[in-house]
Amino acid sequence: MENGTSNGSTGGAACCNGNGAVRGPHVAMLATPGMGHLIPLAELAKRLASRHGATATLITFASTASATQRAFLASLPPAVTSLSLPPVDLSDLPRGAAIETLMSEECARSVPALTSILLDLKRTTGGRLAAFVADLFGADSLDAARAAGVRRRCIFFPTNLHALTLMLHLPELDASVSCEFRDLPEPLRLPGCVPIPGPDILMPLQDKANPCYRWMVHHGGKYRDADAILVNSFDAVEPGPAKILRQPAADHRPVVYPIGPLIHADGREDDKDALCLEWLDRQPARSVMFVSFGSGGALPTEEMRELALGLELSGQRFLWVVRSPSDEGAVNDNYYDAESKKDPFAYLPEGFVDRVTATGVGLVVPSWAPQTKVLAHAATGGFLTHCGWNSVLESLVYGVPMVAWPLFAEQRQNAVMLSDGVGAALRVPESSKGREEIAATVREVMQGEGKGAAVRAKVAELQKAAAEGLRDGGAAATALAEVVEGWTTTGGQEEED
């Protein structure tokens, strides 16, 4: 087991008695592959430590033991330690298997090893192991927690209440919807949710013949084995499903607790940050459109070129994190490795980088930028985003209006909810992502024209609501306190046969 070192961003570890013995609860937390899963789970662990005197062990998979992940885990405070599951053989899976299939198979095949780890944690924590928390693709790991006698077993859902509602209804939808979701004649209407057109429904559900579809149905059913579901969202951004999911359910689904937003605000200085932040320091307030498709997203070459020309045509300042295109694979090919495989600048329109650099209107950086620092910067006035939920929450926390350009996973569904529902984003027209449409949408948000004014006002409202929910006595803080109270009153004891 590796101990993290303090990064100064979280106060407090587990509470101690006069003899120095730890007396707070211990929580084991399983993060399925992807930094987008690990980071919010780690933020939950840090919040449990700083506000509730808990300690935590983050359990990761061997397939994601990258230098980036190791550095992140090493940055965590002493109350949050980490360990990795042993590798499992996935060589029997077909080449090109969906990410959701790979993650689900790896988790299911790791249940015996995870059971042993949890039994060891019960011994080494002196009986303080009060709960086990798995993220959304780790539903099968609840079996390991049950086998190890961990009394409180929870799902941490790092995306939103709309996606959770879909997952909870998925077994019945699987039985009642005979066609492909993309072929539904009308938008899907779920309790409290914004209607979602068939083609925008969660990407792993778009092909029922793909094994990942069956895995998603499986997870939706297994969620009901949990005692509670913790969701990285907040009521104000999803009032409809928040109200519904708080109500007692006839089908005895787990209690749902919106505890977000949980975001990673990295306070460390890094040499790689300097170029972006120094350039932003020279720009006027709220004048820059930040363009990034997350840690795993990439565009096809043609869309990449149209985006470049659209940004230039818009006349707005921009900071663009660009990656090599996805023509030879899927738009999520970078999921396990965010670094571009080839020089991304070579795929941009001829002379583009030289022109925007010479005029000072834009900065193009390869592969990576310090996203939370960019969004928090006074010069940033908009965010063209893939609508990954971590990025959405970061944008709302820092009050940055969005332009939605979804790629994969639940991102298209998020884009519908943000643009058609809550009104915190404008979506680039799906039918024609040409330079003129891109330029017009960017200008509308940056200059507050047309619908852009309403988007800016709504984002400011949600920024305030998010901050209020996290304060002592706020909705998110109270929800997490209720969860911990349930752990400490029943946790840490062997489950009865």
Tab-separated table of N, CA and C in Angstrom, residues 121-272:
chain	number	residue	atom	x	y	z
A	121	LEU	N	-7.896	-5.315	4.824
A	121	LEU	CA	-8.167	-3.975	5.346
A	121	LEU	C	-8.945	-4.037	6.657
A	122	LYS	N	-9.846	-4.980	6.778
A	122	LYS	CA	-10.579	-5.125	8.038
A	122	LYS	C	-9.619	-5.402	9.190
A	123	ARG	N	-8.589	-6.227	8.904
A	123	ARG	CA	-7.627	-6.543	9.952
A	123	ARG	C	-6.698	-5.366	10.242
A	124	THR	N	-6.150	-4.752	9.188
A	124	THR	CA	-5.138	-3.720	9.381
A	124	THR	C	-5.711	-2.407	9.903
A	125	THR	N	-7.021	-2.188	9.724
A	125	THR	CA	-7.636	-0.958	10.249
A	125	THR	C	-8.270	-1.183	11.613
A	126	GLY	N	-8.026	-2.329	12.207
A	126	GLY	CA	-8.533	-2.575	13.553
A	126	GLY	C	-10.051	-2.563	13.643
A	127	GLY	N	-10.711	-3.070	12.608
A	127	GLY	CA	-12.174	-3.128	12.644
A	127	GLY	C	-12.866	-1.835	12.280
A	128	ARG	N	-12.094	-0.837	11.780
A	128	ARG	CA	-12.712	0.453	11.439
A	128	ARG	C	-13.264	0.498	10.015
A	129	LEU	N	-13.126	-0.579	9.240
A	129	LEU	CA	-13.623	-0.562	7.862
A	129	LEU	C	-15.147	-0.503	7.885
A	130	ALA	N	-15.665	0.713	7.715
A	130	ALA	CA	-17.099	0.958	7.898
A	130	ALA	C	-17.896	0.837	6.612
A	131	ALA	N	-17.234	1.032	5.463
A	131	ALA	CA	-17.996	1.059	4.213
A	131	ALA	C	-17.102	0.759	3.032
A	132	PHE	N	-17.735	0.323	1.970
A	132	PHE	CA	-17.079	0.121	0.685
A	132	PHE	C	-17.844	0.929	-0.345
A	133	VAL	N	-17.109	1.675	-1.174
A	133	VAL	CA	-17.715	2.526	-2.201
A	133	VAL	C	-17.090	2.172	-3.542
A	134	ALA	N	-17.914	1.822	-4.513
A	134	ALA	CA	-17.443	1.520	-5.869
A	134	ALA	C	-18.049	2.514	-6.843
A	135	ASP	N	-17.290	2.852	-7.892
A	135	ASP	CA	-17.880	3.781	-8.856
A	135	ASP	C	-18.741	3.039	-9.874
A	136	LEU	N	-19.249	3.748	-10.859
A	136	LEU	CA	-20.385	3.268	-11.645
A	136	LEU	C	-20.155	1.976	-12.406
A	137	PHE	N	-18.910	1.663	-12.812
A	137	PHE	CA	-18.659	0.409	-13.512
A	137	PHE	C	-18.189	-0.690	-12.562
A	138	GLY	N	-18.268	-0.442	-11.269
A	138	GLY	CA	-17.800	-1.407	-10.285
A	138	GLY	C	-18.910	-2.116	-9.536
A	139	ALA	N	-20.086	-2.231	-10.144
A	139	ALA	CA	-21.222	-2.809	-9.420
A	139	ALA	C	-20.950	-4.238	-8.964
A	140	ASP	N	-20.209	-5.017	-9.759
A	140	ASP	CA	-19.924	-6.402	-9.363
A	140	ASP	C	-19.035	-6.470	-8.124
A	141	SER	N	-18.295	-5.411	-7.853
A	141	SER	CA	-17.426	-5.415	-6.675
A	141	SER	C	-18.218	-5.386	-5.374
A	142	LEU	N	-19.506	-5.039	-5.446
A	142	LEU	CA	-20.334	-5.112	-4.240
A	142	LEU	C	-20.378	-6.543	-3.706
A	143	ASP	N	-20.232	-7.526	-4.606
A	143	ASP	CA	-20.198	-8.923	-4.176
A	143	ASP	C	-18.968	-9.199	-3.317
A	144	ALA	N	-17.835	-8.578	-3.679
A	144	ALA	CA	-16.618	-8.749	-2.889
A	144	ALA	C	-16.790	-8.162	-1.493
A	145	ALA	N	-17.415	-6.979	-1.421
A	145	ALA	CA	-17.636	-6.340	-0.126
A	145	ALA	C	-18.565	-7.176	0.746
A	146	ARG	N	-19.587	-7.772	0.126
A	146	ARG	CA	-20.497	-8.625	0.883
A	146	ARG	C	-19.748	-9.857	1.397
A	147	ALA	N	-18.929	-10.468	0.525
A	147	ALA	CA	-18.181	-11.658	0.923
A	147	ALA	C	-17.189	-11.352	2.044
A	148	ALA	N	-16.665	-10.145	2.049
A	148	ALA	CA	-15.707	-9.753	3.080
A	148	ALA	C	-16.390	-9.271	4.363
A	149	GLY	N	-17.719	-9.206	4.346
A	149	GLY	CA	-18.446	-8.794	5.541
A	149	GLY	C	-18.460	-7.304	5.794
A	150	VAL	N	-18.289	-6.485	4.749
A	150	VAL	CA	-18.385	-5.030	4.899
A	150	VAL	C	-19.862	-4.659	4.881
A	151	ARG	N	-20.340	-4.069	5.961
A	151	ARG	CA	-21.783	-3.896	6.138
A	151	ARG	C	-22.406	-2.854	5.207
A	152	ARG	N	-21.719	-1.737	4.980
A	152	ARG	CA	-22.307	-0.663	4.178
A	152	ARG	C	-21.637	-0.656	2.814
A	153	ARG	N	-22.448	-0.833	1.766
A	153	ARG	CA	-21.936	-0.953	0.400
A	153	ARG	C	-22.644	0.089	-0.476
A	154	CYS	N	-21.852	0.958	-1.066
A	154	CYS	CA	-22.408	2.108	-1.797
A	154	CYS	C	-21.847	2.176	-3.212
A	155	ILE	N	-22.625	2.791	-4.093
A	155	ILE	CA	-22.168	3.166	-5.427
A	155	ILE	C	-21.891	4.661	-5.434
A	156	PHE	N	-20.732	5.040	-5.973
A	156	PHE	CA	-20.457	6.454	-6.232
A	156	PHE	C	-20.642	6.674	-7.731
A	157	PHE	N	-21.575	7.537	-8.077
A	157	PHE	CA	-21.911	7.801	-9.472
A	157	PHE	C	-21.283	9.136	-9.857
A	158	PRO	N	-20.161	9.131	-10.612
A	158	PRO	CA	-19.417	10.366	-10.843
A	158	PRO	C	-20.042	11.294	-11.869
A	159	THR	N	-21.071	10.828	-12.543
A	159	THR	CA	-21.781	11.708	-13.462
A	159	THR	C	-23.086	12.162	-12.805
A	160	ASN	N	-24.150	12.373	-13.568
A	160	ASN	CA	-25.278	13.140	-13.035
A	160	ASN	C	-26.538	12.326	-12.781
A	161	LEU	N	-27.546	13.015	-12.255
A	161	LEU	CA	-28.809	12.376	-11.885
A	161	LEU	C	-29.614	11.930	-13.106
A	162	HIS	N	-29.460	12.618	-14.229
A	162	HIS	CA	-30.131	12.174	-15.455
A	162	HIS	C	-29.598	10.807	-15.880
A	163	ALA	N	-28.275	10.662	-15.894
A	163	ALA	CA	-27.675	9.384	-16.285
A	163	ALA	C	-28.020	8.286	-15.285
A	164	LEU	N	-28.027	8.624	-14.004
A	164	LEU	CA	-28.393	7.630	-12.985
A	164	LEU	C	-29.844	7.181	-13.163
A	165	THR	N	-30.748	8.105	-13.432
A	165	THR	CA	-32.151	7.748	-13.650
A	165	THR	C	-32.276	6.767	-14.805
A	166	LEU	N	-31.536	7.029	-15.886
A	166	LEU	CA	-31.547	6.110	-17.027
A	166	LEU	C	-31.039	4.731	-16.611
A	167	MET	N	-29.945	4.688	-15.862
A	167	MET	CA	-29.384	3.404	-15.453
A	167	MET	C	-30.354	2.622	-14.569
A	168	LEU	N	-31.020	3.313	-13.657
A	168	LEU	CA	-31.949	2.627	-12.762
A	168	LEU	C	-33.166	2.086	-13.507
A	169	HIS	N	-33.550	2.747	-14.591
A	169	HIS	CA	-34.699	2.294	-15.387
A	169	HIS	C	-34.284	1.350	-16.518
A	170	LEU	N	-32.998	1.127	-16.693
A	170	LEU	CA	-32.523	0.399	-17.864
A	170	LEU	C	-33.027	-1.041	-17.944
A	171	PRO	N	-33.051	-1.797	-16.841
A	171	PRO	CA	-33.576	-3.168	-16.979
A	171	PRO	C	-34.999	-3.212	-17.527
A	172	GLU	N	-35.872	-2.297	-17.085
A	172	GLU	CA	-37.244	-2.305	-17.600
A	172	GLU	C	-37.302	-1.764	-19.025
A	173	LEU	N	-36.433	-0.803	-19.358
A	173	LEU	CA	-36.384	-0.297	-20.732
A	173	LEU	C	-35.881	-1.385	-21.676
A	174	ASP	N	-34.924	-2.172	-21.209
A	174	ASP	CA	-34.410	-3.268	-22.022
A	174	ASP	C	-35.530	-4.234	-22.388
A	175	ALA	N	-36.442	-4.438	-21.456
A	175	ALA	CA	-37.552	-5.364	-21.699
A	175	ALA	C	-38.660	-4.759	-22.550
A	176	SER	N	-38.799	-3.423	-22.509
A	176	SER	CA	-39.950	-2.797	-23.164
A	176	SER	C	-39.630	-2.108	-24.486
A	177	VAL	N	-38.379	-1.735	-24.727
A	177	VAL	CA	-38.005	-1.035	-25.964
A	177	VAL	C	-37.417	-2.058	-26.926
A	178	SER	N	-38.137	-2.344	-27.997
A	178	SER	CA	-37.714	-3.403	-28.919
A	178	SER	C	-36.706	-2.919	-29.953
A	179	CYS	N	-36.763	-1.634	-30.309
A	179	CYS	CA	-35.865	-1.113	-31.333
A	179	CYS	C	-34.578	-0.589	-30.694
A	180	GLU	N	-33.638	-0.190	-31.528
A	180	GLU	CA	-32.449	0.496	-31.015
A	180	GLU	C	-32.874	1.860	-30.465
A	181	PHE	N	-32.214	2.312	-29.436
A	181	PHE	CA	-32.570	3.604	-28.853
A	181	PHE	C	-32.455	4.729	-29.876
A	182	ARG	N	-31.474	4.644	-30.753
A	182	ARG	CA	-31.293	5.705	-31.751
A	182	ARG	C	-32.464	5.791	-32.724
A	183	ASP	N	-33.260	4.720	-32.785
A	183	ASP	CA	-34.403	4.686	-33.702
A	183	ASP	C	-35.726	5.005	-33.024
A	184	LEU	N	-35.702	5.403	-31.770
A	184	LEU	CA	-36.943	5.756	-31.077
A	184	LEU	C	-37.646	6.896	-31.818
A	185	PRO	N	-38.942	6.782	-32.062
A	185	PRO	CA	-39.653	7.835	-32.798
A	185	PRO	C	-39.835	9.109	-31.987
A	186	GLU	N	-39.808	9.006	-30.657
A	186	GLU	CA	-39.967	10.158	-29.782
A	186	GLU	C	-38.840	10.178	-28.752
A	187	PRO	N	-38.513	11.348	-28.206
A	187	PRO	CA	-37.496	11.403	-27.159
A	187	PRO	C	-37.878	10.526	-25.963
A	188	LEU	N	-36.877	9.999	-25.292
A	188	LEU	CA	-37.098	9.183	-24.102
A	188	LEU	C	-37.445	10.097	-22.935
A	189	ARG	N	-38.550	9.821	-22.276
A	189	ARG	CA	-39.020	10.644	-21.163
A	189	ARG	C	-38.963	9.819	-19.882
A	190	LEU	N	-38.058	10.193	-18.994
A	190	LEU	CA	-37.888	9.534	-17.708
A	190	LEU	C	-38.325	10.471	-16.597
A	191	PRO	N	-38.730	9.958	-15.444
A	191	PRO	CA	-39.288	10.803	-14.377
A	191	PRO	C	-38.372	11.968	-13.988
A	192	GLY	N	-38.903	13.181	-14.152
A	192	GLY	CA	-38.189	14.377	-13.741
A	192	GLY	C	-37.125	14.856	-14.702
A	193	CYS	N	-36.831	14.094	-15.748
A	193	CYS	CA	-35.689	14.385	-16.620
A	193	CYS	C	-36.084	15.160	-17.875
A	194	VAL	N	-35.107	15.842	-18.443
A	194	VAL	CA	-35.275	16.483	-19.747
A	194	VAL	C	-35.453	15.379	-20.789
A	195	PRO	N	-36.424	15.478	-21.704
A	195	PRO	CA	-36.574	14.458	-22.752
A	195	PRO	C	-35.295	14.336	-23.580
A	196	ILE	N	-34.835	13.115	-23.796
A	196	ILE	CA	-33.586	12.869	-24.507
A	196	ILE	C	-33.885	12.198	-25.845
A	197	PRO	N	-33.561	12.837	-26.973
A	197	PRO	CA	-33.738	12.181	-28.272
A	197	PRO	C	-32.940	10.884	-28.344
A	198	GLY	N	-33.465	9.904	-29.049
A	198	GLY	CA	-32.832	8.595	-29.121
A	198	GLY	C	-31.352	8.621	-29.466
A	199	PRO	N	-30.933	9.372	-30.509
A	199	PRO	CA	-29.512	9.373	-30.873
A	199	PRO	C	-28.597	9.972	-29.806
A	200	ASP	N	-29.175	10.737	-28.870
A	200	ASP	CA	-28.363	11.371	-27.827
A	200	ASP	C	-28.283	10.553	-26.544
A	201	ILE	N	-28.973	9.437	-26.486
A	201	ILE	CA	-28.931	8.580	-25.301
A	201	ILE	C	-27.530	7.977	-25.173
A	202	LEU	N	-27.149	7.728	-23.953
A	202	LEU	CA	-25.865	7.130	-23.585
A	202	LEU	C	-25.281	6.245	-24.687
A	203	MET	N	-24.058	6.562	-25.127
A	203	MET	CA	-23.461	5.877	-26.274
A	203	MET	C	-23.379	4.351	-26.120
A	204	PRO	N	-23.023	3.791	-24.951
A	204	PRO	CA	-22.948	2.326	-24.852
A	204	PRO	C	-24.285	1.616	-25.043
A	205	LEU	N	-25.383	2.377	-25.089
A	205	LEU	CA	-26.696	1.774	-25.281
A	205	LEU	C	-27.163	1.821	-26.732
A	206	GLN	N	-26.327	2.358	-27.619
A	206	GLN	CA	-26.775	2.602	-28.980
A	206	GLN	C	-26.700	1.384	-29.887
A	207	ASP	N	-26.101	0.298	-29.414
A	207	ASP	CA	-26.015	-0.913	-30.227
A	207	ASP	C	-26.266	-2.107	-29.310
A	208	LYS	N	-27.468	-2.648	-29.373
A	208	LYS	CA	-27.841	-3.734	-28.465
A	208	LYS	C	-27.073	-5.027	-28.734
A	209	ALA	N	-26.472	-5.134	-29.900
A	209	ALA	CA	-25.685	-6.330	-30.215
A	209	ALA	C	-24.286	-6.271	-29.607
A	210	ASN	N	-23.868	-5.095	-29.180
A	210	ASN	CA	-22.541	-4.951	-28.597
A	210	ASN	C	-22.568	-5.420	-27.143
A	211	PRO	N	-21.584	-6.203	-26.700
A	211	PRO	CA	-21.582	-6.674	-25.307
A	211	PRO	C	-21.655	-5.556	-24.276
A	212	CYS	N	-21.185	-4.351	-24.626
A	212	CYS	CA	-21.211	-3.265	-23.642
A	212	CYS	C	-22.652	-2.884	-23.292
A	213	TYR	N	-23.585	-3.072	-24.219
A	213	TYR	CA	-24.989	-2.793	-23.915
A	213	TYR	C	-25.481	-3.707	-22.794
A	214	ARG	N	-25.193	-5.001	-22.933
A	214	ARG	CA	-25.634	-5.952	-21.915
A	214	ARG	C	-24.973	-5.664	-20.567
A	215	TRP	N	-23.735	-5.218	-20.603
A	215	TRP	CA	-23.059	-4.845	-19.351
A	215	TRP	C	-23.765	-3.672	-18.676
A	216	MET	N	-24.201	-2.695	-19.461
A	216	MET	CA	-24.867	-1.532	-18.867
A	216	MET	C	-26.187	-1.941	-18.216
A	217	VAL	N	-26.939	-2.826	-18.870
A	217	VAL	CA	-28.179	-3.333	-18.279
A	217	VAL	C	-27.862	-4.066	-16.975
A	218	HIS	N	-26.807	-4.854	-17.004
A	218	HIS	CA	-26.373	-5.589	-15.804
A	218	HIS	C	-26.075	-4.625	-14.655
A	219	HIS	N	-25.304	-3.562	-14.948
A	219	HIS	CA	-24.961	-2.599	-13.895
A	219	HIS	C	-26.214	-1.927	-13.337
A	220	GLY	N	-27.130	-1.550	-14.233
A	220	GLY	CA	-28.354	-0.905	-13.768
A	220	GLY	C	-29.126	-1.764	-12.789
A	221	GLY	N	-29.140	-3.070	-13.013
A	221	GLY	CA	-29.794	-3.970	-12.071
A	221	GLY	C	-29.010	-4.136	-10.783
A	222	LYS	N	-27.679	-4.234	-10.894
A	222	LYS	CA	-26.837	-4.453	-9.709
A	222	LYS	C	-26.830	-3.250	-8.761
A	223	TYR	N	-27.094	-2.043	-9.291
A	223	TYR	CA	-27.112	-0.862	-8.412
A	223	TYR	C	-28.092	-1.046	-7.255
A	224	ARG	N	-29.114	-1.851	-7.464
A	224	ARG	CA	-30.118	-2.045	-6.420
A	224	ARG	C	-29.588	-2.878	-5.253
A	225	ASP	N	-28.412	-3.461	-5.408
A	225	ASP	CA	-27.771	-4.173	-4.301
A	225	ASP	C	-27.083	-3.214	-3.330
A	226	ALA	N	-26.939	-1.965	-3.726
A	226	ALA	CA	-26.245	-0.988	-2.880
A	226	ALA	C	-27.168	-0.472	-1.780
A	227	ASP	N	-26.563	-0.048	-0.679
A	227	ASP	CA	-27.328	0.584	0.398
A	227	ASP	C	-27.648	2.036	0.064
A	228	ALA	N	-26.773	2.677	-0.706
A	228	ALA	CA	-26.969	4.082	-1.065
A	228	ALA	C	-26.194	4.363	-2.345
A	229	ILE	N	-26.626	5.393	-3.061
A	229	ILE	CA	-25.922	5.858	-4.256
A	229	ILE	C	-25.562	7.315	-4.047
A	230	LEU	N	-24.270	7.611	-4.085
A	230	LEU	CA	-23.764	8.971	-3.934
A	230	LEU	C	-23.508	9.530	-5.325
A	231	VAL	N	-24.041	10.708	-5.616
A	231	VAL	CA	-23.987	11.255	-6.976
A	231	VAL	C	-23.240	12.579	-6.982
A	232	ASN	N	-22.332	12.727	-7.946
A	232	ASN	CA	-21.551	13.957	-8.055
A	232	ASN	C	-22.334	15.016	-8.824
A	233	SER	N	-23.431	15.460	-8.225
A	233	SER	CA	-24.265	16.491	-8.821
A	233	SER	C	-24.926	17.277	-7.698
A	234	PHE	N	-25.749	18.265	-8.070
A	234	PHE	CA	-26.443	19.054	-7.048
A	234	PHE	C	-27.816	19.448	-7.565
A	235	ASP	N	-28.704	19.736	-6.633
A	235	ASP	CA	-30.122	19.898	-6.958
A	235	ASP	C	-30.390	20.982	-7.995
A	236	ALA	N	-29.700	22.105	-7.896
A	236	ALA	CA	-30.045	23.253	-8.737
A	236	ALA	C	-29.809	22.991	-10.209
A	237	VAL	N	-28.831	22.147	-10.546
A	237	VAL	CA	-28.546	21.890	-11.958
A	237	VAL	C	-29.457	20.801	-12.517
A	238	GLU	N	-30.070	19.987	-11.644
A	238	GLU	CA	-30.984	18.925	-12.078
A	238	GLU	C	-32.174	18.845	-11.123
A	239	PRO	N	-32.985	19.880	-11.036
A	239	PRO	CA	-34.058	19.901	-10.030
A	239	PRO	C	-35.098	18.804	-10.221
A	240	GLY	N	-35.393	18.444	-11.480
A	240	GLY	CA	-36.424	17.436	-11.724
A	240	GLY	C	-36.078	16.064	-11.178
A	241	PRO	N	-34.972	15.457	-11.651
A	241	PRO	CA	-34.624	14.134	-11.119
A	241	PRO	C	-34.216	14.180	-9.655
A	242	ALA	N	-33.679	15.307	-9.171
A	242	ALA	CA	-33.320	15.413	-7.748
A	242	ALA	C	-34.566	15.247	-6.881
A	243	LYS	N	-35.654	15.883	-7.291
A	243	LYS	CA	-36.900	15.778	-6.533
A	243	LYS	C	-37.453	14.357	-6.566
A	244	ILE	N	-37.426	13.736	-7.751
A	244	ILE	CA	-37.971	12.384	-7.900
A	244	ILE	C	-37.164	11.373	-7.098
A	245	LEU	N	-35.844	11.455	-7.190
A	245	LEU	CA	-34.996	10.457	-6.558
A	245	LEU	C	-34.959	10.590	-5.037
A	246	ARG	N	-35.415	11.726	-4.512
A	246	ARG	CA	-35.515	11.880	-3.053
A	246	ARG	C	-36.764	11.195	-2.493
A	247	GLN	N	-37.723	10.942	-3.350
A	247	GLN	CA	-38.994	10.368	-2.896
A	247	GLN	C	-38.864	8.865	-2.661
A	248	PRO	N	-39.572	8.320	-1.682
A	248	PRO	CA	-39.563	6.864	-1.467
A	248	PRO	C	-40.016	6.149	-2.727
A	249	ALA	N	-39.359	5.037	-3.024
A	249	ALA	CA	-39.655	4.314	-4.254
A	249	ALA	C	-40.334	2.991	-3.945
A	250	ALA	N	-41.372	2.682	-4.723
A	250	ALA	CA	-42.089	1.417	-4.534
A	250	ALA	C	-41.202	0.223	-4.864
A	251	ASP	N	-40.200	0.451	-5.735
A	251	ASP	CA	-39.329	-0.653	-6.140
A	251	ASP	C	-38.108	-0.805	-5.247
A	252	HIS	N	-38.094	-0.062	-4.127
A	252	HIS	CA	-37.041	-0.205	-3.123
A	252	HIS	C	-35.639	0.052	-3.681
A	253	ARG	N	-35.526	1.039	-4.542
A	253	ARG	CA	-34.193	1.394	-5.025
A	253	ARG	C	-33.393	1.995	-3.876
A	254	PRO	N	-32.065	2.036	-3.980
A	254	PRO	CA	-31.252	2.634	-2.922
A	254	PRO	C	-31.544	4.124	-2.745
A	255	VAL	N	-31.266	4.622	-1.559
A	255	VAL	CA	-31.383	6.052	-1.297
A	255	VAL	C	-30.320	6.780	-2.129
A	256	VAL	N	-30.688	7.899	-2.731
A	256	VAL	CA	-29.784	8.667	-3.591
A	256	VAL	C	-29.404	9.966	-2.890
A	257	TYR	N	-28.091	10.254	-2.842
A	257	TYR	CA	-27.586	11.445	-2.172
A	257	TYR	C	-26.763	12.276	-3.153
A	258	PRO	N	-27.274	13.423	-3.638
A	258	PRO	CA	-26.434	14.340	-4.429
A	258	PRO	C	-25.434	15.036	-3.492
A	259	ILE	N	-24.152	14.803	-3.686
A	259	ILE	CA	-23.127	15.326	-2.769
A	259	ILE	C	-22.141	16.252	-3.476
A	260	GLY	N	-22.428	16.627	-4.728
A	260	GLY	CA	-21.491	17.441	-5.509
A	260	GLY	C	-21.756	18.929	-5.386
A	261	PRO	N	-20.916	19.716	-6.079
A	261	PRO	CA	-19.892	19.256	-7.009
A	261	PRO	C	-18.565	18.906	-6.323
A	262	LEU	N	-18.008	17.758	-6.717
A	262	LEU	CA	-16.669	17.349	-6.298
A	262	LEU	C	-15.745	17.579	-7.484
A	263	ILE	N	-14.858	18.537	-7.372
A	263	ILE	CA	-13.906	18.801	-8.457
A	263	ILE	C	-12.504	18.848	-7.883
A	264	HIS	N	-11.524	18.660	-8.750
A	264	HIS	CA	-10.116	18.675	-8.349
A	264	HIS	C	-9.541	20.053	-8.604
A	265	ALA	N	-9.308	20.791	-7.538
A	265	ALA	CA	-8.687	22.110	-7.650
A	265	ALA	C	-7.221	21.978	-7.276
A	266	ASP	N	-6.370	21.761	-8.263
A	266	ASP	CA	-4.952	21.502	-8.039
A	266	ASP	C	-4.232	22.806	-7.759
A	267	GLY	N	-3.697	22.947	-6.545
A	267	GLY	CA	-2.994	24.169	-6.181
A	267	GLY	C	-1.510	24.118	-6.427
A	268	ARG	N	-1.001	22.982	-6.920
A	268	ARG	CA	0.437	22.861	-7.128
A	268	ARG	C	0.883	23.634	-8.364
A	269	GLU	N	2.112	24.088	-8.327
A	269	GLU	CA	2.696	24.756	-9.484
A	269	GLU	C	3.412	23.729	-10.344
A	270	ASP	N	3.334	23.886	-11.636
A	270	ASP	CA	3.945	22.949	-12.570
A	270	ASP	C	4.512	23.766	-13.722
A	271	ASP	N	5.699	23.381	-14.179
A	271	ASP	CA	6.313	24.120	-15.287
A	271	ASP	C	5.432	24.105	-16.527
A	272	LYS	N	4.654	23.025	-16.707
A	272	LYS	CA	3.788	22.931	-17.892
A	272	LYS	C	2.646	23.938	-17.834
